[in-house]
PDB file of C-alpha atoms in Angstrom:
ATOM      1  CA  GLU A   1      63.329  49.227 -37.454  1.00  0.00           C
ATOM      2  CA  ILE A   2      63.724  49.158 -33.749  1.00  0.00           C
ATOM      3  CA  VAL A   3      67.083  49.019 -32.460  1.00  0.00           C
ATOM      4  CA  LEU A   4      68.018  46.916 -29.671  1.00  0.00           C
ATOM      5  CA  THR A   5      71.179  47.751 -27.802  1.00  0.00           C
ATOM      6  CA  GLN A   6      72.504  45.722 -24.999  1.00  0.00           C
ATOM      7  CA  SER A   7      75.179  46.374 -22.536  1.00  0.00           C
ATOM      8  CA  PRO A   8      78.192  45.354 -21.551  1.00  0.00           C
ATOM      9  CA  ALA A   9      79.273  43.515 -24.599  1.00  0.00           C
ATOM     10  CA  THR A  10      81.261  41.226 -22.536  1.00  0.00           C
ATOM     11  CA  LEU A  11      80.600  40.559 -18.895  1.00  0.00           C
ATOM     12  CA  SER A  12      83.358  38.800 -16.522  1.00  0.00           C
ATOM     13  CA  LEU A  13      81.856  37.202 -13.158  1.00  0.00           C
ATOM     14  CA  SER A  14      82.988  34.360 -11.051  1.00  0.00           C
ATOM     15  CA  PRO A  15      80.273  31.572  -9.700  1.00  0.00           C
ATOM     16  CA  GLY A  16      78.135  32.641  -7.239  1.00  0.00           C
ATOM     17  CA  GLU A  17      78.072  36.198  -8.000  1.00  0.00           C
ATOM     18  CA  ARG A  18      75.377  37.989  -9.037  1.00  0.00           C
ATOM     19  CA  ALA A  19      75.067  39.189 -12.898  1.00  0.00           C
ATOM     20  CA  THR A  20      72.819  42.055 -14.315  1.00  0.00           C
ATOM     21  CA  LEU A  21      72.591  42.161 -18.205  1.00  0.00           C
ATOM     22  CA  SER A  22      70.894  45.257 -20.313  1.00  0.00           C
ATOM     23  CA  CYS A  23      68.803  45.772 -22.973  1.00  0.00           C
ATOM     24  CA  ARG A  24      67.582  49.195 -24.021  1.00  0.00           C
ATOM     25  CA  ALA A  25      65.459  49.601 -27.416  1.00  0.00           C
ATOM     26  CA  SER A  26      65.092  52.419 -29.714  1.00  0.00           C
ATOM     27  CA  GLN A  27      61.582  53.037 -29.272  1.00  0.00           C
ATOM     28  CA  SER A  28      58.668  51.134 -26.765  1.00  0.00           C
ATOM     29  CA  VAL A  29      58.520  47.698 -27.295  1.00  0.00           C
ATOM     30  CA  ASN A  30      56.171  47.690 -24.301  1.00  0.00           C
ATOM     31  CA  SER A  31      56.509  43.999 -22.588  1.00  0.00           C
ATOM     32  CA  TYR A  32      57.229  41.852 -25.910  1.00  0.00           C
ATOM     33  CA  LEU A  33      60.859  41.555 -24.777  1.00  0.00           C
ATOM     34  CA  ALA A  34      62.850  37.977 -24.621  1.00  0.00           C
ATOM     35  CA  TRP A  35      66.108  36.694 -23.188  1.00  0.00           C
ATOM     36  CA  TYR A  36      68.045  34.084 -24.728  1.00  0.00           C
ATOM     37  CA  GLN A  37      70.786  32.020 -23.775  1.00  0.00           C
ATOM     38  CA  GLN A  38      73.153  30.289 -26.409  1.00  0.00           C
ATOM     39  CA  LYS A  39      75.997  28.431 -25.775  1.00  0.00           C
ATOM     40  CA  PRO A  40      78.915  27.481 -28.484  1.00  0.00           C
ATOM     41  CA  GLY A  41      77.299  25.166 -31.237  1.00  0.00           C
ATOM     42  CA  GLN A  42      73.876  24.977 -29.750  1.00  0.00           C
ATOM     43  CA  ALA A  43      70.980  26.631 -30.482  1.00  0.00           C
ATOM     44  CA  PRO A  44      69.442  29.449 -28.659  1.00  0.00           C
ATOM     45  CA  ARG A  45      67.382  28.549 -25.787  1.00  0.00           C
ATOM     46  CA  LEU A  46      64.295  30.754 -24.499  1.00  0.00           C
ATOM     47  CA  LEU A  47      64.926  32.305 -20.681  1.00  0.00           C
ATOM     48  CA  ILE A  48      62.124  34.890 -20.308  1.00  0.00           C
ATOM     49  CA  TYR A  49      59.227  36.023 -22.603  1.00  0.00           C
ATOM     50  CA  GLY A  50      57.065  38.985 -22.089  1.00  0.00           C
ATOM     51  CA  ALA A  51      59.765  40.708 -20.333  1.00  0.00           C
ATOM     52  CA  SER A  52      59.827  39.162 -16.675  1.00  0.00           C
ATOM     53  CA  ASN A  53      58.202  35.198 -17.560  1.00  0.00           C
ATOM     54  CA  ARG A  54      60.471  32.503 -16.895  1.00  0.00           C
ATOM     55  CA  ALA A  55      59.873  30.232 -19.842  1.00  0.00           C
ATOM     56  CA  THR A  56      59.480  26.167 -18.752  1.00  0.00           C
ATOM     57  CA  GLY A  57      62.186  24.333 -17.041  1.00  0.00           C
ATOM     58  CA  ILE A  58      64.146  27.879 -16.517  1.00  0.00           C
ATOM     59  CA  PRO A  59      65.603  28.197 -12.989  1.00  0.00           C
ATOM     60  CA  ALA A  60      64.452  30.754 -10.398  1.00  0.00           C
ATOM     61  CA  ARG A  61      67.785  32.231 -10.308  1.00  0.00           C
ATOM     62  CA  PHE A  62      67.105  33.637 -14.059  1.00  0.00           C
ATOM     63  CA  SER A  63      64.536  36.754 -14.104  1.00  0.00           C
ATOM     64  CA  GLY A  64      63.541  39.768 -16.453  1.00  0.00           C
ATOM     65  CA  SER A  65      62.060  42.815 -15.622  1.00  0.00           C
ATOM     66  CA  GLY A  66      61.316  46.251 -17.171  1.00  0.00           C
ATOM     67  CA  SER A  67      58.819  47.625 -19.870  1.00  0.00           C
ATOM     68  CA  GLY A  68      59.213  50.151 -22.705  1.00  0.00           C
ATOM     69  CA  THR A  69      62.650  50.762 -23.816  1.00  0.00           C
ATOM     70  CA  ASP A  70      64.824  49.322 -21.062  1.00  0.00           C
ATOM     71  CA  PHE A  71      64.906  45.618 -19.708  1.00  0.00           C
ATOM     72  CA  THR A  72      66.948  43.826 -17.449  1.00  0.00           C
ATOM     73  CA  LEU A  73      67.857  40.039 -17.691  1.00  0.00           C
ATOM     74  CA  THR A  74      69.227  39.384 -13.551  1.00  0.00           C
ATOM     75  CA  ILE A  75      70.922  35.809 -12.941  1.00  0.00           C
ATOM     76  CA  SER A  76      70.939  36.351  -8.914  1.00  0.00           C
ATOM     77  CA  SER A  77      74.100  33.375  -8.861  1.00  0.00           C
ATOM     78  CA  LEU A  78      75.894  32.598 -11.269  1.00  0.00           C
ATOM     79  CA  GLU A  79      76.483  28.568 -12.306  1.00  0.00           C
ATOM     80  CA  PRO A  80      79.095  27.154 -13.975  1.00  0.00           C
ATOM     81  CA  GLU A  81      76.574  26.440 -16.728  1.00  0.00           C
ATOM     82  CA  ASP A  82      75.383  29.772 -16.915  1.00  0.00           C
ATOM     83  CA  PHE A  83      78.571  31.026 -18.557  1.00  0.00           C
ATOM     84  CA  ALA A  84      77.548  31.866 -22.506  1.00  0.00           C
ATOM     85  CA  LEU A  85      76.000  34.182 -25.025  1.00  0.00           C
ATOM     86  CA  TYR A  86      72.589  36.133 -23.862  1.00  0.00           C
ATOM     87  CA  TYR A  87      70.816  37.607 -26.694  1.00  0.00           C
ATOM     88  CA  CYS A  88      67.406  39.832 -26.027  1.00  0.00           C
ATOM     89  CA  GLN A  89      64.870  40.093 -28.892  1.00  0.00           C
ATOM     90  CA  GLN A  90      61.391  42.479 -29.378  1.00  0.00           C
ATOM     91  CA  ARG A  91      58.341  41.379 -30.987  1.00  0.00           C
ATOM     92  CA  ASN A  92      56.464  44.848 -30.755  1.00  0.00           C
ATOM     93  CA  ASN A  93      57.304  45.660 -34.195  1.00  0.00           C
ATOM     94  CA  TRP A  94      58.088  44.228 -37.836  1.00  0.00           C
ATOM     95  CA  PRO A  95      60.983  43.579 -38.548  1.00  0.00           C
ATOM     96  CA  ILE A  96      61.709  41.383 -35.083  1.00  0.00           C
ATOM     97  CA  THR A  97      64.652  42.380 -34.003  1.00  0.00           C
ATOM     98  CA  PHE A  98      67.496  41.139 -31.796  1.00  0.00           C
ATOM     99  CA  GLY A  99      69.908  42.618 -29.854  1.00  0.00           C
ATOM    100  CA  GLN A 100      73.929  42.406 -31.070  1.00  0.00           C
ATOM    101  CA  GLY A 101      74.863  39.840 -27.711  1.00  0.00           C
ATOM    102  CA  THR A 102      76.270  40.766 -24.150  1.00  0.00           C
ATOM    103  CA  ARG A 103      79.211  37.587 -23.220  1.00  0.00           C
ATOM    104  CA  LEU A 104      79.451  36.315 -20.170  1.00  0.00           C
ATOM    105  CA  ASP A 105      82.664  35.220 -19.280  1.00  0.00           C
ATOM    106  CA  ILE A 106      84.223  33.260 -15.921  1.00  0.00           C
ATOM    107  CA  LYS A 107      86.865  35.733 -14.518  1.00  0.00           C
TER     108      LYS A 107
ATOM    109  CA  GLU B   1      58.278  16.294 -26.370  1.00  0.00           C
ATOM    110  CA  VAL B   2      57.930  19.480 -28.199  1.00  0.00           C
ATOM    111  CA  GLN B   3      60.707  19.585 -30.804  1.00  0.00           C
ATOM    112  CA  VAL B   4      61.151  21.125 -34.383  1.00  0.00           C
ATOM    113  CA  VAL B   5      63.514  19.890 -36.272  1.00  0.00           C
ATOM    114  CA  GLU B   6      65.360  21.503 -39.706  1.00  0.00           C
ATOM    115  CA  SER B   7      67.010  20.335 -43.014  1.00  0.00           C
ATOM    116  CA  GLY B   8      68.199  20.874 -46.249  1.00  0.00           C
ATOM    117  CA  GLY B   9      70.654  23.018 -45.730  1.00  0.00           C
ATOM    118  CA  GLY B  10      74.325  22.401 -47.871  1.00  0.00           C
ATOM    119  CA  LEU B  11      76.837  23.933 -50.522  1.00  0.00           C
ATOM    120  CA  VAL B  12      74.994  26.346 -53.435  1.00  0.00           C
ATOM    121  CA  GLN B  13      76.237  28.406 -55.993  1.00  0.00           C
ATOM    122  CA  PRO B  14      75.521  31.860 -56.055  1.00  0.00           C
ATOM    123  CA  GLY B  15      72.468  32.498 -57.650  1.00  0.00           C
ATOM    124  CA  GLY B  16      71.117  29.012 -56.936  1.00  0.00           C
ATOM    125  CA  SER B  17      68.324  28.001 -55.143  1.00  0.00           C
ATOM    126  CA  LEU B  18      67.535  25.707 -52.045  1.00  0.00           C
ATOM    127  CA  ARG B  19      64.763  24.635 -49.633  1.00  0.00           C
ATOM    128  CA  LEU B  20      64.292  24.192 -46.221  1.00  0.00           C
ATOM    129  CA  SER B  21      62.167  21.997 -44.374  1.00  0.00           C
ATOM    130  CA  CYS B  22      61.534  22.291 -40.364  1.00  0.00           C
ATOM    131  CA  ALA B  23      59.553  19.429 -38.764  1.00  0.00           C
ATOM    132  CA  ALA B  24      57.369  19.925 -35.698  1.00  0.00           C
ATOM    133  CA  SER B  25      56.263  17.513 -33.442  1.00  0.00           C
ATOM    134  CA  GLY B  26      54.804  17.208 -29.466  1.00  0.00           C
ATOM    135  CA  PHE B  27      52.262  20.160 -30.312  1.00  0.00           C
ATOM    136  CA  THR B  28      49.075  21.328 -32.806  1.00  0.00           C
ATOM    137  CA  PHE B  29      51.206  23.241 -35.294  1.00  0.00           C
ATOM    138  CA  SER B  30      48.234  24.655 -36.740  1.00  0.00           C
ATOM    139  CA  ASN B  31      47.938  26.596 -34.170  1.00  0.00           C
ATOM    140  CA  TYR B  32      51.080  28.599 -34.311  1.00  0.00           C
ATOM    141  CA  TRP B  33      53.124  30.864 -35.583  1.00  0.00           C
ATOM    142  CA  MET B  34      56.289  29.690 -37.122  1.00  0.00           C
ATOM    143  CA  GLY B  35      59.594  31.728 -38.148  1.00  0.00           C
ATOM    144  CA  TRP B  36      62.933  31.178 -38.904  1.00  0.00           C
ATOM    145  CA  VAL B  37      65.945  32.964 -37.853  1.00  0.00           C
ATOM    146  CA  ARG B  38      69.237  32.727 -39.298  1.00  0.00           C
ATOM    147  CA  GLN B  39      72.852  33.101 -37.462  1.00  0.00           C
ATOM    148  CA  ALA B  40      76.275  33.794 -40.039  1.00  0.00           C
ATOM    149  CA  PRO B  41      79.414  32.461 -39.026  1.00  0.00           C
ATOM    150  CA  GLY B  42      80.833  34.335 -35.539  1.00  0.00           C
ATOM    151  CA  LYS B  43      77.865  36.723 -35.595  1.00  0.00           C
ATOM    152  CA  GLY B  44      74.433  37.372 -33.592  1.00  0.00           C
ATOM    153  CA  LEU B  45      71.157  36.125 -34.611  1.00  0.00           C
ATOM    154  CA  GLU B  46      69.253  37.809 -37.253  1.00  0.00           C
ATOM    155  CA  TRP B  47      65.129  37.538 -37.754  1.00  0.00           C
ATOM    156  CA  VAL B  48      64.724  35.875 -41.635  1.00  0.00           C
ATOM    157  CA  ALA B  49      60.802  35.669 -41.911  1.00  0.00           C
ATOM    158  CA  ASP B  50      57.407  34.758 -40.366  1.00  0.00           C
ATOM    159  CA  ILE B  51      53.768  33.023 -41.219  1.00  0.00           C
ATOM    160  CA  LYS B  52      50.933  33.262 -39.378  1.00  0.00           C
ATOM    161  CA  HIS B  53      49.202  29.805 -38.036  1.00  0.00           C
ATOM    162  CA  ASP B  54      46.922  29.044 -41.322  1.00  0.00           C
ATOM    163  CA  GLY B  55      49.664  30.996 -43.839  1.00  0.00           C
ATOM    164  CA  SER B  56      47.608  34.007 -44.765  1.00  0.00           C
ATOM    165  CA  GLU B  57      50.017  36.181 -43.436  1.00  0.00           C
ATOM    166  CA  LYS B  58      53.980  36.391 -44.160  1.00  0.00           C
ATOM    167  CA  THR B  59      56.173  38.785 -43.188  1.00  0.00           C
ATOM    168  CA  TYR B  60      60.269  39.321 -44.627  1.00  0.00           C
ATOM    169  CA  LEU B  61      63.804  41.064 -43.481  1.00  0.00           C
ATOM    170  CA  ASP B  62      63.590  43.260 -45.790  1.00  0.00           C
ATOM    171  CA  SER B  63      67.002  42.128 -47.570  1.00  0.00           C
ATOM    172  CA  VAL B  64      65.592  38.835 -48.350  1.00  0.00           C
ATOM    173  CA  GLU B  65      62.254  39.987 -49.503  1.00  0.00           C
ATOM    174  CA  GLY B  66      61.559  38.732 -53.319  1.00  0.00           C
ATOM    175  CA  ARG B  67      63.978  36.121 -52.819  1.00  0.00           C
ATOM    176  CA  PHE B  68      62.987  34.077 -50.328  1.00  0.00           C
ATOM    177  CA  SER B  69      59.162  32.345 -49.409  1.00  0.00           C
ATOM    178  CA  ILE B  70      58.168  31.014 -46.150  1.00  0.00           C
ATOM    179  CA  SER B  71      55.647  28.545 -46.426  1.00  0.00           C
ATOM    180  CA  ARG B  72      53.839  25.645 -44.397  1.00  0.00           C
ATOM    181  CA  ASP B  73      51.615  22.560 -44.281  1.00  0.00           C
ATOM    182  CA  ASN B  74      49.620  21.892 -41.368  1.00  0.00           C
ATOM    183  CA  ALA B  75      48.428  18.561 -43.015  1.00  0.00           C
ATOM    184  CA  LYS B  76      52.293  17.777 -42.282  1.00  0.00           C
ATOM    185  CA  SER B  77      53.035  19.736 -39.356  1.00  0.00           C
ATOM    186  CA  SER B  78      56.232  21.092 -41.985  1.00  0.00           C
ATOM    187  CA  LEU B  79      57.536  24.619 -42.071  1.00  0.00           C
ATOM    188  CA  TYR B  80      59.546  25.405 -45.539  1.00  0.00           C
ATOM    189  CA  LEU B  81      61.726  28.668 -46.791  1.00  0.00           C
ATOM    190  CA  GLN B  82      62.285  28.586 -50.626  1.00  0.00           C
ATOM    191  CA  MET B  83      65.154  30.570 -50.960  1.00  0.00           C
ATOM    192  CA  ASN B  84      66.307  31.857 -54.523  1.00  0.00           C
ATOM    193  CA  SER B  85      69.028  33.894 -56.109  1.00  0.00           C
ATOM    194  CA  LEU B  86      71.370  32.757 -52.921  1.00  0.00           C
ATOM    195  CA  ARG B  87      74.230  34.984 -52.066  1.00  0.00           C
ATOM    196  CA  ALA B  88      77.376  34.796 -50.057  1.00  0.00           C
ATOM    197  CA  GLU B  89      76.137  36.904 -47.307  1.00  0.00           C
ATOM    198  CA  ASP B  90      72.640  34.379 -46.722  1.00  0.00           C
ATOM    199  CA  THR B  91      75.427  32.296 -45.451  1.00  0.00           C
ATOM    200  CA  ALA B  92      74.411  31.111 -42.123  1.00  0.00           C
ATOM    201  CA  VAL B  93      72.475  28.228 -40.064  1.00  0.00           C
ATOM    202  CA  TYR B  94      69.325  28.729 -40.289  1.00  0.00           C
ATOM    203  CA  TYR B  95      67.203  27.922 -37.454  1.00  0.00           C
ATOM    204  CA  CYS B  96      63.533  27.386 -37.484  1.00  0.00           C
ATOM    205  CA  ALA B  97      61.270  27.859 -34.204  1.00  0.00           C
ATOM    206  CA  ARG B  98      58.013  28.717 -33.113  1.00  0.00           C
ATOM    207  CA  ASP B  99      56.236  31.577 -32.087  1.00  0.00           C
ATOM    208  CA  TYR B 100      55.377  31.477 -27.775  1.00  0.00           C
ATOM    209  CA  GLY B 101      54.025  34.300 -26.793  1.00  0.00           C
ATOM    210  CA  ARG B 102      55.610  37.076 -29.207  1.00  0.00           C
ATOM    211  CA  SER B 103      58.816  34.807 -28.440  1.00  0.00           C
ATOM    212  CA  TYR B 104      60.545  31.701 -30.086  1.00  0.00           C
ATOM    213  CA  ASP B 105      60.464  28.430 -28.433  1.00  0.00           C
ATOM    214  CA  PRO B 106      61.825  25.673 -28.776  1.00  0.00           C
ATOM    215  CA  TRP B 107      64.348  26.490 -31.779  1.00  0.00           C
ATOM    216  CA  GLY B 108      65.754  23.634 -33.917  1.00  0.00           C
ATOM    217  CA  GLN B 109      69.227  22.579 -34.026  1.00  0.00           C
ATOM    218  CA  GLY B 110      69.754  24.366 -37.419  1.00  0.00           C
ATOM    219  CA  THR B 111      70.687  23.719 -40.696  1.00  0.00           C
ATOM    220  CA  ARG B 112      74.073  25.021 -42.336  1.00  0.00           C
ATOM    221  CA  VAL B 113      73.459  26.830 -45.520  1.00  0.00           C
ATOM    222  CA  ILE B 114      76.242  27.939 -47.296  1.00  0.00           C
ATOM    223  CA  VAL B 115      76.625  29.976 -50.466  1.00  0.00           C
ATOM    224  CA  SER B 116      80.089  29.822 -52.213  1.00  0.00           C
ATOM    225  CA  SER B 117      81.246  29.015 -55.394  1.00  0.00           C
TER     226      SER B 117
END
């Protein structure tokens, strides 16, 4: 099983700042890495697929990068609605696995 | 609008059974892999099962293999999860989702399953 480790567990930033979230895989997942945003009481929403492709309707301030074992989700300038939980997920090998999440809090 | 809507959750005793359903609309259901993902209270996301577009391949999380069964009816654009021998640790919100570029999109709103006596 591929283990995804997200860091940091919690990130406290202010609106307008840049956020950098990390996801590290225990073995290569090639580019089959996705990022999701989840707000309280809501279903997850796909942000990035294939490591760097923005999903439909996702603002350009969200970007993804990386391949192999190290991946990054960057939010260039935080908006108030961006404070939420973020998960990475790999689909290179079965079982599909998710990271434990990074909570993005308002500072 | 592309969407999926789950139903069928509820309260069930340990050892009991439940069948979840997921109704898809806005896309050609028979062209896509589909999956179930769950989230226990206060916990992260956990993949449960996936099924190929024609139903010929199914994969499961080890802890549910032999107890859960994923299926689909392409004529009805519907996905199912038959859950037997339920345990307390199966308590979660269960989400249905379409496979999209080896990710999941969209997700339904989820259906809550509580396993308790």
